[in-house]
Short mmCIF file of C-alpha atoms in Angstrom, two decimals:
data_model
loop_
_atom_site.label_atom_id
_atom_site.label_comp_id
_atom_site.label_asym_id
_atom_site.label_seq_id
_atom_site.Cartn_x
_atom_site.Cartn_y
_atom_site.Cartn_z
CA MET A 1 -79.74 -5.74 -78.63
CA LYS A 2 -77.91 -2.76 -77.11
CA ARG A 3 -79.86 -0.84 -74.52
CA ILE A 4 -79.73 2.96 -74.38
CA LEU A 5 -81.20 5.34 -71.81
CA ILE A 6 -82.28 8.73 -73.18
CA ILE A 7 -82.71 11.47 -70.58
CA GLU A 8 -84.38 14.56 -72.04
CA ASP A 9 -87.07 16.87 -70.68
CA ASP A 10 -88.30 17.99 -74.11
CA GLU A 11 -91.02 15.47 -74.80
CA MET A 12 -91.00 15.90 -78.58
CA LEU A 13 -87.23 15.65 -78.93
CA LEU A 14 -87.22 12.64 -76.62
CA HIS A 15 -89.60 10.77 -78.92
CA VAL A 16 -87.74 11.78 -82.07
CA ILE A 17 -84.44 10.46 -80.66
CA GLU A 18 -86.25 7.34 -79.49
CA ARG A 19 -87.56 6.79 -83.04
CA ILE A 20 -84.16 7.39 -84.62
CA LEU A 21 -82.42 4.94 -82.30
CA GLY A 22 -85.26 2.44 -82.55
CA ARG A 23 -84.89 2.39 -86.32
CA GLU A 24 -81.21 1.54 -85.91
CA GLY A 25 -82.12 -1.46 -83.76
CA TYR A 26 -81.35 -0.13 -80.31
CA GLU A 27 -83.58 -0.85 -77.33
CA THR A 28 -84.39 2.52 -75.80
CA HIS A 29 -85.59 3.54 -72.37
CA ILE A 30 -86.63 7.12 -71.70
CA ALA A 31 -86.54 9.45 -68.71
CA ARG A 32 -88.03 12.93 -68.64
CA ASN A 33 -86.24 14.18 -65.54
CA GLY A 34 -83.46 13.39 -63.09
CA LYS A 35 -85.71 11.39 -60.79
CA GLU A 36 -86.94 9.05 -63.53
CA ALA A 37 -83.37 8.68 -64.78
CA ILE A 38 -82.12 7.59 -61.36
CA ILE A 39 -84.92 5.02 -61.05
CA ASN A 40 -84.10 3.69 -64.52
CA LEU A 41 -80.39 3.50 -63.74
CA GLU A 42 -81.05 1.64 -60.50
CA THR A 43 -83.28 -0.94 -62.11
CA ASN A 44 -81.59 -1.54 -65.47
CA ASP A 45 -78.14 -1.92 -66.95
CA TYR A 46 -77.40 0.24 -69.99
CA ASP A 47 -74.86 0.08 -72.78
CA LEU A 48 -75.01 3.84 -73.22
CA VAL A 49 -76.68 6.90 -71.70
CA ILE A 50 -77.63 10.07 -73.59
CA THR A 51 -78.43 12.96 -71.30
CA ASP A 52 -79.40 16.60 -71.51
CA LEU A 53 -77.83 18.96 -68.97
CA MET A 54 -80.75 21.11 -67.90
CA LEU A 55 -83.17 18.69 -66.31
CA PRO A 56 -85.78 18.93 -63.57
CA PHE A 57 -84.92 17.44 -60.13
CA ALA A 58 -81.29 16.50 -60.91
CA ASN A 59 -79.20 18.04 -63.66
CA GLY A 60 -77.15 16.11 -66.22
CA LEU A 61 -73.83 16.63 -64.43
CA GLU A 62 -75.26 15.25 -61.18
CA LEU A 63 -76.54 12.23 -63.09
CA ILE A 64 -73.15 11.57 -64.68
CA ASN A 65 -71.57 11.83 -61.24
CA LYS A 66 -74.08 9.30 -59.97
CA ILE A 67 -73.41 6.93 -62.87
CA ARG A 68 -69.65 7.18 -62.35
CA SER A 69 -70.00 6.27 -58.67
CA SER A 70 -72.42 3.40 -59.29
CA THR A 71 -72.01 -0.15 -60.56
CA GLN A 72 -72.49 1.20 -64.11
CA LYS A 73 -69.44 3.43 -63.87
CA HIS A 74 -68.07 2.14 -67.19
CA THR A 75 -71.26 2.92 -69.15
CA PRO A 76 -70.46 5.50 -71.86
CA VAL A 77 -72.31 8.80 -71.46
CA ILE A 78 -73.06 11.32 -74.22
CA ILE A 79 -74.18 14.81 -73.26
CA LEU A 80 -76.69 16.28 -75.70
CA SER A 81 -77.19 19.89 -74.79
CA SER A 82 -77.71 23.35 -76.20
CA MET A 83 -75.35 24.80 -73.59
CA VAL A 84 -72.24 25.81 -75.47
CA HIS A 85 -70.30 27.64 -72.80
CA GLU A 86 -66.72 26.43 -72.67
CA ASN A 87 -66.86 25.77 -68.91
CA THR A 88 -70.01 23.68 -69.24
CA VAL A 89 -68.39 21.51 -71.89
CA THR A 90 -65.17 21.04 -69.93
CA ASP A 91 -67.13 20.41 -66.70
CA GLY A 92 -69.01 17.66 -68.54
CA PHE A 93 -65.81 15.95 -69.65
CA GLU A 94 -64.15 16.46 -66.26
CA ILE A 95 -67.00 14.78 -64.47
CA GLY A 96 -66.74 11.76 -66.76
CA ALA A 97 -68.80 12.24 -69.92
CA ASP A 98 -67.42 10.43 -72.95
CA ASP A 99 -68.77 12.77 -75.58
CA TYR A 100 -70.57 16.09 -75.97
CA ILE A 101 -72.97 16.92 -78.78
CA ARG A 102 -74.33 20.41 -79.14
CA LYS A 103 -77.89 21.19 -80.17
CA PRO A 104 -78.84 21.70 -82.93
CA PHE A 105 -77.37 18.34 -83.91
CA MET A 106 -77.38 15.94 -86.84
CA PRO A 107 -78.97 12.55 -86.08
CA SER A 108 -76.37 10.87 -88.30
CA GLU A 109 -73.60 12.35 -86.14
CA LEU A 110 -75.32 11.15 -82.98
CA LEU A 111 -75.59 7.64 -84.44
CA PHE A 112 -71.92 7.56 -85.43
CA ARG A 113 -70.86 8.64 -81.97
CA ILE A 114 -73.12 6.07 -80.33
CA LYS A 115 -71.71 3.30 -82.51
CA ARG A 116 -68.16 4.38 -81.78
CA LEU A 117 -68.71 4.39 -78.02
CA ILE A 118 -70.68 1.15 -77.90
CA ASN A 119 -68.14 -0.72 -80.01
CA LYS A 120 -65.19 0.57 -78.02
CA MET B 1 -145.28 50.38 -68.72
CA PHE B 2 -144.98 47.08 -66.75
CA PRO B 3 -147.70 44.35 -66.77
CA ALA B 4 -150.14 44.64 -63.87
CA GLU B 5 -148.62 41.79 -61.73
CA TYR B 6 -145.07 43.30 -62.01
CA THR B 7 -146.36 46.74 -61.22
CA THR B 8 -147.87 45.25 -58.07
CA SER B 9 -144.45 43.69 -57.18
CA LEU B 10 -142.64 46.95 -57.80
CA GLN B 11 -145.22 48.77 -55.70
CA TRP B 12 -144.43 46.29 -52.95
CA LEU B 13 -140.71 47.19 -53.36
CA GLN B 14 -141.48 50.88 -53.23
CA GLY B 15 -143.20 50.32 -49.94
CA LEU B 16 -139.94 49.11 -48.35
CA PRO B 17 -137.46 51.42 -46.60
CA LEU B 18 -134.84 53.06 -48.90
CA TYR B 19 -131.83 51.17 -47.52
CA ILE B 20 -133.61 47.84 -48.10
CA GLN B 21 -134.34 48.92 -51.68
CA ILE B 22 -130.67 49.81 -52.21
CA ALA B 23 -129.50 46.53 -50.63
CA LEU B 24 -131.85 44.53 -52.85
CA LEU B 25 -130.65 46.35 -55.96
CA VAL B 26 -126.97 45.82 -55.02
CA SER B 27 -127.65 42.11 -54.36
CA LEU B 28 -129.44 41.78 -57.68
CA PHE B 29 -126.56 43.51 -59.45
CA ALA B 30 -124.00 41.24 -57.71
CA VAL B 31 -125.91 38.07 -58.64
CA LEU B 32 -126.22 39.20 -62.26
CA THR B 33 -122.52 40.11 -62.46
CA ILE B 34 -121.39 36.80 -60.98
CA THR B 35 -123.70 34.89 -63.30
CA LEU B 36 -122.36 36.76 -66.33
CA ALA B 37 -118.75 36.25 -65.16
CA CYS B 38 -119.37 32.52 -64.72
CA ILE B 39 -120.95 32.27 -68.17
CA GLY B 40 -118.03 34.25 -69.65
CA LEU B 41 -115.50 32.03 -67.91
CA LEU B 42 -117.27 28.90 -69.07
CA CYS B 43 -117.39 30.17 -72.66
CA TYR B 44 -113.72 31.12 -72.51
CA ARG B 45 -112.74 27.71 -71.18
CA LEU B 46 -114.84 25.91 -73.76
CA TYR B 47 -113.29 28.03 -76.49
CA SER B 48 -109.75 27.43 -75.14
CA ALA B 49 -110.41 23.70 -74.95
CA TYR B 50 -111.66 23.77 -78.54
CA ILE B 51 -108.59 25.74 -79.69
CA ASP B 52 -106.24 23.39 -77.79
CA ARG B 53 -107.91 20.32 -79.28
CA ARG B 54 -107.82 21.81 -82.76
CA ASN B 55 -104.16 22.87 -82.41
CA ASN B 56 -103.09 19.55 -80.89
CA ARG B 57 -104.75 17.67 -83.73
CA LEU B 58 -102.91 19.76 -86.29
CA LEU B 59 -99.62 19.62 -84.38
CA MET B 60 -99.81 15.83 -84.36
CA GLN B 61 -100.24 15.85 -88.13
CA ILE B 62 -97.37 18.31 -88.56
CA ASP B 63 -95.02 16.32 -86.28
CA GLU B 64 -95.91 13.10 -88.04
CA ARG B 65 -95.13 14.60 -91.45
CA ILE B 66 -91.92 16.32 -90.36
CA GLN B 67 -90.65 13.18 -88.67
CA ASP B 68 -91.67 10.80 -91.45
CA HIS B 69 -90.69 12.90 -94.44
CA ILE B 70 -87.74 14.93 -93.15
CA ILE B 71 -86.11 13.58 -89.99
CA MET B 72 -86.36 9.87 -90.68
CA VAL B 73 -85.24 10.30 -94.27
CA GLU B 74 -81.79 8.88 -94.91
CA LYS B 75 -78.96 11.38 -95.24
CA VAL B 76 -79.06 13.16 -98.58
CA PRO B 77 -75.91 12.49 -100.65
CA LEU B 78 -73.52 15.41 -100.92
CA GLY B 79 -74.46 17.73 -103.79
CA ALA B 80 -77.91 16.18 -104.30
CA ARG B 81 -80.97 18.41 -103.86
CA PRO B 82 -83.21 17.10 -101.09
CA GLU B 83 -86.74 16.28 -102.13
CA VAL B 84 -89.03 18.60 -100.24
CA PRO B 85 -92.26 16.87 -99.18
CA SER B 86 -94.45 19.91 -99.82
CA ALA B 87 -97.28 17.79 -101.32
CA SER B 88 -97.76 16.01 -98.01
CA PHE B 89 -97.92 19.33 -96.15
CA GLY B 90 -100.26 20.78 -98.76
CA GLN B 91 -103.00 18.57 -97.30
CA LEU B 92 -102.92 20.61 -94.09
CA PRO B 93 -105.39 23.53 -93.77
CA LEU B 94 -102.67 26.07 -94.55
CA HIS B 95 -105.18 28.56 -95.98
CA ARG B 96 -105.92 29.33 -92.31
CA ARG B 97 -103.59 31.81 -90.64
CA TRP B 98 -103.52 29.90 -87.32
CA ALA B 99 -102.51 26.71 -89.13
CA ARG B 100 -99.67 28.46 -90.93
CA LYS B 101 -98.50 29.95 -87.63
CA LEU B 102 -98.48 26.52 -85.96
CA LEU B 103 -96.51 25.04 -88.84
CA VAL B 104 -93.98 27.88 -88.78
CA ASP B 105 -93.55 27.54 -84.99
CA ARG B 106 -92.98 23.82 -85.40
CA ILE B 107 -90.47 24.29 -88.21
CA LEU B 108 -88.59 26.79 -86.04
CA TYR B 109 -88.67 24.34 -83.14
CA TYR B 110 -87.16 21.53 -85.22
CA ARG B 111 -84.55 23.87 -86.69
CA ARG B 112 -83.50 24.81 -83.15
CA ASN B 113 -82.86 21.15 -82.39
CA PHE B 114 -81.60 19.68 -85.66
CA SER B 115 -78.89 20.85 -88.01
CA GLY B 116 -77.44 19.63 -91.31
CA HIS B 117 -79.70 18.35 -94.05
CA ILE B 118 -82.76 18.35 -91.74
CA SER B 119 -82.41 22.04 -91.09
CA HIS B 120 -81.86 22.64 -94.81
CA MET B 121 -84.93 20.62 -95.78
CA LEU B 122 -87.08 22.45 -93.21
CA ARG B 123 -86.03 25.76 -94.77
CA GLU B 124 -86.80 24.45 -98.24
CA LEU B 125 -90.21 23.31 -97.03
CA TYR B 126 -90.87 26.72 -95.48
CA LEU B 127 -90.04 28.41 -98.76
CA SER B 128 -91.91 25.96 -100.97
CA LEU B 129 -95.10 26.52 -98.95
CA GLY B 130 -94.63 30.28 -99.20
CA LEU B 131 -94.71 30.66 -95.43
CA GLN B 132 -92.21 33.53 -95.54
CA ARG B 133 -94.78 35.80 -97.20
CA GLN B 134 -96.76 36.35 -94.02
CA ALA B 135 -93.63 37.37 -92.09
CA GLN B 136 -92.57 39.69 -94.89
CA GLN B 137 -95.99 41.37 -94.81
CA GLN B 138 -95.83 41.69 -91.03
CA LEU B 139 -92.66 43.79 -91.37
CA HIS B 140 -94.99 46.60 -92.45
CA ALA B 141 -97.44 46.06 -89.57
CA PHE B 142 -98.29 48.94 -87.28
CA SER B 143 -97.44 46.98 -84.11
CA THR B 144 -93.73 46.89 -83.27
CA ASN B 145 -94.17 43.55 -81.55
CA ARG B 146 -95.42 41.99 -84.78
CA LYS B 147 -92.52 43.43 -86.68
CA VAL B 148 -90.05 42.01 -84.16
CA LEU B 149 -91.66 38.58 -84.36
CA ALA B 150 -91.67 38.67 -88.16
CA LEU B 151 -88.02 39.70 -88.34
CA SER B 152 -87.10 37.05 -85.78
CA GLU B 153 -88.83 34.41 -87.93
CA LEU B 154 -86.98 35.52 -91.06
CA PHE B 155 -83.72 35.64 -89.09
CA HIS B 156 -84.12 32.09 -87.76
CA MET B 157 -85.17 30.78 -91.18
CA ASP B 158 -82.22 32.51 -92.93
CA ILE B 159 -84.51 34.37 -95.33
CA HIS B 160 -82.85 37.24 -97.16
CA ILE B 161 -84.78 40.47 -97.53
CA SER B 162 -83.58 43.84 -98.69
CA GLU B 163 -81.04 45.31 -96.26
CA ASP B 164 -82.42 48.78 -96.93
CA GLU B 165 -85.71 47.54 -95.53
CA VAL B 166 -84.08 46.25 -92.32
CA LEU B 167 -81.57 49.07 -91.77
CA PRO B 168 -84.14 51.61 -90.42
CA PHE B 169 -85.25 49.03 -87.82
CA SER B 170 -81.70 48.94 -86.44
CA GLN B 171 -82.22 52.51 -85.19
CA SER B 172 -85.77 51.91 -83.93
CA ARG B 173 -86.86 53.39 -80.59
CA ASP B 174 -87.86 49.89 -79.49
CA ARG B 175 -84.79 48.09 -78.17
CA TYR B 176 -86.03 44.62 -79.15
CA MET B 177 -86.59 45.84 -82.69
CA ARG B 178 -83.12 47.39 -82.78
CA GLU B 179 -81.47 44.26 -81.42
CA MET B 180 -83.27 41.93 -83.80
CA ALA B 181 -82.51 44.10 -86.83
CA ARG B 182 -78.82 44.36 -85.92
CA CYS B 183 -78.54 40.61 -85.43
CA TYR B 184 -80.34 40.10 -88.74
CA LEU B 185 -77.98 42.42 -90.62
CA ILE B 186 -74.89 40.74 -89.19
CA LYS B 187 -76.19 37.23 -89.86
CA LEU B 188 -77.65 37.78 -93.31
CA GLY B 189 -76.36 41.11 -94.58
CA THR B 190 -74.31 40.91 -97.74
CA GLN B 191 -73.22 44.51 -98.34
CA ASP B 192 -71.42 45.91 -95.34
CA PRO B 193 -73.51 44.30 -92.57
CA PHE B 194 -71.94 46.51 -89.91
CA ARG B 195 -72.95 49.79 -91.52
CA PHE B 196 -75.60 50.34 -88.82
CA PHE B 197 -72.66 51.23 -86.54
CA ASP B 198 -72.50 54.56 -88.39
CA GLU B 199 -75.93 55.57 -87.17
CA VAL B 200 -76.00 54.25 -83.59
CA LYS B 201 -77.46 56.85 -81.22
CA GLU B 202 -78.49 54.65 -78.27
CA PRO B 203 -75.86 52.56 -76.43
CA ILE B 204 -75.32 48.99 -77.60
CA LEU B 205 -75.90 47.23 -74.28
CA GLN B 206 -73.64 44.49 -72.95
CA TRP B 207 -76.22 41.80 -73.58
CA GLU B 208 -76.77 43.08 -77.11
CA GLN B 209 -73.02 43.07 -77.70
CA PHE B 210 -72.95 39.45 -76.59
CA GLU B 211 -75.63 38.52 -79.14
CA LEU B 212 -73.99 40.54 -81.92
CA PHE B 213 -70.64 39.03 -81.11
CA HIS B 214 -72.09 35.53 -81.26
CA ASN B 215 -73.64 36.24 -84.68
CA THR B 216 -70.43 37.83 -85.94
CA ALA B 217 -68.39 34.79 -84.90
CA GLU B 218 -70.89 32.47 -86.62
CA ARG B 219 -70.78 34.60 -89.75
CA ARG B 220 -67.00 34.40 -89.76
CA ASP B 221 -67.24 30.61 -89.52
CA GLN B 222 -69.45 30.53 -92.63
CA GLN B 223 -66.60 32.21 -94.49
CA ASP B 224 -68.95 33.98 -96.88
CA LEU B 225 -68.05 37.47 -95.77
CA GLN B 226 -64.81 39.39 -95.55
CA MET B 227 -64.78 40.97 -92.07
CA PRO B 228 -64.47 44.75 -92.32
CA SER B 229 -61.65 46.61 -90.60
CA PHE B 230 -63.22 47.58 -87.29
CA ALA B 231 -60.66 50.39 -86.95
CA ARG B 232 -63.13 52.36 -89.09
CA TRP B 233 -65.44 52.75 -86.08
CA ILE B 234 -62.71 53.32 -83.50
CA ASP B 235 -63.12 57.02 -83.85
CA PRO B 236 -64.45 59.65 -81.37
CA SER B 237 -67.18 60.66 -83.85
CA PHE B 238 -69.03 57.38 -83.18
CA HIS B 239 -71.07 56.38 -80.15
CA PRO B 240 -68.84 55.23 -77.23
CA SER B 241 -70.52 51.82 -77.15
CA VAL B 242 -69.73 51.37 -80.87
CA ILE B 243 -66.09 52.32 -80.26
CA SER B 244 -65.82 49.93 -77.32
CA PHE B 245 -67.52 47.08 -79.23
CA SER B 246 -65.36 47.69 -82.30
CA MET B 247 -62.24 47.42 -80.14
CA LYS B 248 -63.48 44.04 -78.85
CA LEU B 249 -64.16 42.87 -82.41
CA ALA B 250 -60.77 44.11 -83.63
CA VAL B 251 -59.17 42.08 -80.81
CA HIS B 252 -61.23 38.97 -81.58
CA PHE B 253 -60.36 39.07 -85.27
CA GLN B 254 -56.74 40.02 -84.50
CA GLN B 255 -56.86 43.16 -86.65
CA PHE B 256 -53.46 44.63 -85.88
CA ASP B 257 -54.13 47.60 -88.16
CA ALA B 258 -56.41 48.88 -85.37
CA ILE B 259 -53.48 49.37 -82.95
CA PRO B 260 -52.59 52.96 -84.02
CA VAL B 261 -56.23 54.14 -83.72
CA ILE B 262 -56.66 52.39 -80.38
CA LEU B 263 -53.49 54.13 -79.14
CA ASN B 264 -55.22 57.48 -79.72
CA PHE B 265 -57.81 56.51 -77.10
CA LEU B 266 -55.22 56.37 -74.31
CA GLN B 267 -55.73 60.14 -73.97
CA ASN B 268 -59.53 59.96 -74.17
CA ALA B 269 -61.49 61.70 -71.43
CA VAL B 270 -64.00 58.84 -71.05
CA GLN B 271 -62.54 56.44 -68.48
CA PRO B 272 -64.33 53.22 -69.63
CA LEU B 273 -63.08 53.84 -73.18
CA ARG B 274 -59.52 54.31 -71.96
CA ALA B 275 -59.78 51.09 -69.94
CA GLU B 276 -61.14 49.23 -73.00
CA ALA B 277 -58.37 50.65 -75.19
CA ILE B 278 -55.68 49.53 -72.73
CA ASN B 279 -57.28 46.10 -72.48
CA SER B 280 -57.43 45.77 -76.27
CA LEU B 281 -53.80 46.81 -76.72
CA GLY B 282 -52.78 44.12 -74.25
CA LYS B 283 -54.81 41.47 -76.02
CA LEU B 284 -53.38 42.53 -79.38
CA MET B 285 -49.91 42.23 -77.76
CA ALA B 286 -49.03 45.68 -79.06
CA THR B 287 -45.39 46.03 -78.00
CA GLU B 288 -45.35 49.56 -79.46
CA ALA B 289 -47.93 50.56 -76.84
CA GLU B 290 -45.71 49.62 -73.89
CA PRO B 291 -43.93 53.03 -73.47
CA TYR B 292 -47.30 54.86 -73.66
CA LEU B 293 -48.83 52.59 -71.07
CA LEU B 294 -45.91 53.15 -68.71
CA SER B 295 -46.05 56.91 -69.22
CA ILE B 296 -49.75 57.28 -68.38
CA TYR B 297 -49.74 54.83 -65.44
CA GLU B 298 -49.15 57.34 -62.63
CA ASN B 299 -51.99 59.66 -63.64
CA GLU B 300 -54.60 56.95 -64.13
CA ASP B 301 -57.28 55.75 -61.72
CA GLU B 302 -57.15 52.28 -60.17
CA THR B 303 -59.24 50.56 -62.88
CA CYS B 304 -57.02 51.80 -65.69
CA LYS B 305 -53.90 51.07 -63.64
CA ALA B 306 -55.06 47.45 -63.23
CA GLU B 307 -55.73 47.28 -67.00
CA ILE B 308 -52.25 48.63 -67.72
CA LEU B 309 -50.68 45.97 -65.48
CA LYS B 310 -52.70 43.24 -67.20
CA ALA B 311 -51.79 44.60 -70.64
CA LEU B 312 -48.07 44.64 -69.79
CA GLY B 313 -48.34 40.99 -68.76
CA ARG B 314 -50.11 40.07 -71.98
CA ILE B 315 -47.63 41.93 -74.14
CA GLY B 316 -44.92 40.04 -72.24
CA SER B 317 -41.93 41.72 -73.88
CA GLY B 318 -39.90 41.42 -70.67
CA GLN B 319 -39.07 45.14 -70.73
CA SER B 320 -41.52 46.05 -68.00
CA THR B 321 -40.56 43.50 -65.36
CA GLY B 322 -38.72 46.15 -63.33
CA PHE B 323 -41.81 48.37 -63.37
CA LEU B 324 -44.11 45.48 -62.47
CA GLU B 325 -41.84 44.44 -59.59
CA LYS B 326 -41.82 48.04 -58.34
CA VAL B 327 -45.63 48.11 -58.34
CA PHE B 328 -45.79 44.73 -56.64
CA PHE B 329 -43.40 45.62 -53.82
CA GLU B 330 -44.42 49.25 -53.31
CA SER B 331 -48.15 49.40 -53.96
CA THR B 332 -50.60 49.09 -51.06
CA SER B 333 -53.55 48.19 -53.30
CA PHE B 334 -54.52 44.52 -53.29
CA GLN B 335 -55.80 44.69 -56.90
CA LEU B 336 -52.64 46.30 -58.25
CA ARG B 337 -50.36 43.90 -56.39
CA LYS B 338 -52.38 40.93 -57.65
CA HIS B 339 -52.33 42.06 -61.29
CA SER B 340 -48.65 42.99 -61.25
CA MET B 341 -47.80 39.53 -59.92
CA ARG B 342 -50.04 37.82 -62.49
CA SER B 343 -48.23 39.75 -65.21
CA LEU B 344 -44.81 38.99 -63.77
CA ILE B 345 -45.36 35.24 -63.78
CA ASN B 346 -46.25 35.45 -67.49
CA ASN B 347 -42.57 36.20 -68.04
CA LYS B 348 -40.83 32.83 -68.01
CA THR B 349 -37.36 34.28 -67.28
CA TRP B 350 -38.67 36.18 -64.27
CA LEU B 351 -40.57 33.11 -63.11
CA ALA B 352 -37.44 30.95 -63.31
CA THR B 353 -35.26 33.36 -61.33
CA ARG B 354 -37.18 35.74 -59.06
CA ALA B 355 -40.16 33.55 -58.19
CA ASN B 356 -37.99 31.07 -56.29
CA GLN B 357 -36.33 33.91 -54.40
CA ILE B 358 -39.74 35.14 -53.22
CA LEU B 359 -40.83 31.63 -52.30
CA ASP B 360 -37.64 30.95 -50.36
CA GLY B 361 -36.95 34.22 -48.64
CA GLY B 362 -39.83 36.61 -49.37
CA LYS B 363 -42.37 37.99 -46.97
CA ALA B 364 -45.38 35.78 -46.18
CA GLU B 365 -47.75 38.19 -47.93
CA ASP B 366 -45.60 38.23 -51.10
CA ARG B 367 -45.51 34.45 -51.11
CA THR B 368 -49.31 34.33 -50.83
CA PHE B 369 -49.66 36.64 -53.83
CA LEU B 370 -47.24 34.52 -55.84
CA LEU B 371 -48.93 31.22 -54.97
CA TYR B 372 -52.35 32.73 -55.71
CA SER B 373 -51.14 33.95 -59.11
CA LEU B 374 -49.59 30.59 -59.94
CA ASN B 375 -52.94 28.84 -59.45
CA PRO B 376 -54.21 28.17 -63.02
CA LEU B 377 -57.78 27.73 -61.81
CA ILE B 378 -58.02 31.37 -60.69
CA LYS B 379 -58.93 33.36 -63.79
CA TYR B 380 -58.28 37.06 -64.27
#
């Protein structure tokens, strides 16, 4: 079973994504802020990480930077954010994100992108 | 008047010195006030806790239904009408205003986060439960705040109402009302959504322009509306902020028919409008504007001069390289030297010939300007 870490500070959205991925047979771990995400990343190996950008304690870009300099540097990362500014998107890719999905998003699109990155 | 035993007590009080009487009365008043405040606070907290519990209970039911019947539903096949689960939501106490408000807030929340068929089904649900009626009624409320909230709800739910009803709000004295109405007209207007430009009396602020621009771009993407020619509002009879915003829109939508009317603004007395006109001509790459720009350069202030230099670089016809070089080598202004160099390097022929000469044998300061301008990470 593929293991996915979801990092999102919006509690409701976090649980909806968790349900959607759970239904597709993924094992999901959740983190509500940067601190929890770092603890999760240090204690578990993940097949994919989905992260928001605006997070308490450590933002999404800092987390991606951390992932890319850790032992999980090859783990695919999807940014799921409502920030649509061109610089934010390019910064995300420059720092090492594999994909960027803008909110509002379609769950089916998220699932397709997850499958594509996990099977790569 | 008082029973005998109280009268005796009061007589005892009357026997005390006046300042003691006053102190006792003040103390009594303070104790009573604090007691009442504490009781009030307690009641308020109990009431808030009750409201929170009641709302949370309903929110749980709403979330459960939305997730089970809308989000977790498999993707609806293309062309098929999604089945709206209004029966399941009909079990909620929607005859209560607070319950309807909670449901509407939740629908708006989910629409902010999900798009596609989920967003469509949420809108269908909203309509099938008749939740739009309350917002439509609130448009006639006395309070402006209520009107703004109602219009915002209709805007976010893509509910069409008569444009004649919304148009007066776009000239409201309340700036939130104005902004919301203008955004609404651009997003959902069908007959000339920009006609509120004709009536603008207060400036369209930068932030408002940003919002309107965003909605205009989204509307263009929907491809359900032919964009009007913004040259119509590039006329001195309209508010300066409308003229300036129309120039930006004409540039964004590459409306080259606006070039002749923008050219007229090169002689305008309002400096920000002249600067905007020069900027727009550059972005529209109006080669016919080049001689005019060169002719007005000397009499302009530094801001407009910088805009002219930028515009010449964007037009990039190659006919102004001599002028740009002259400005670069003779000007003492840092800004003008920087912009003339940035415009010069846009010309590939100049870059291939003169740039190397400056790098090899030019003055140190000239080389610094050139290297700075060649850095793609420095935006201008």
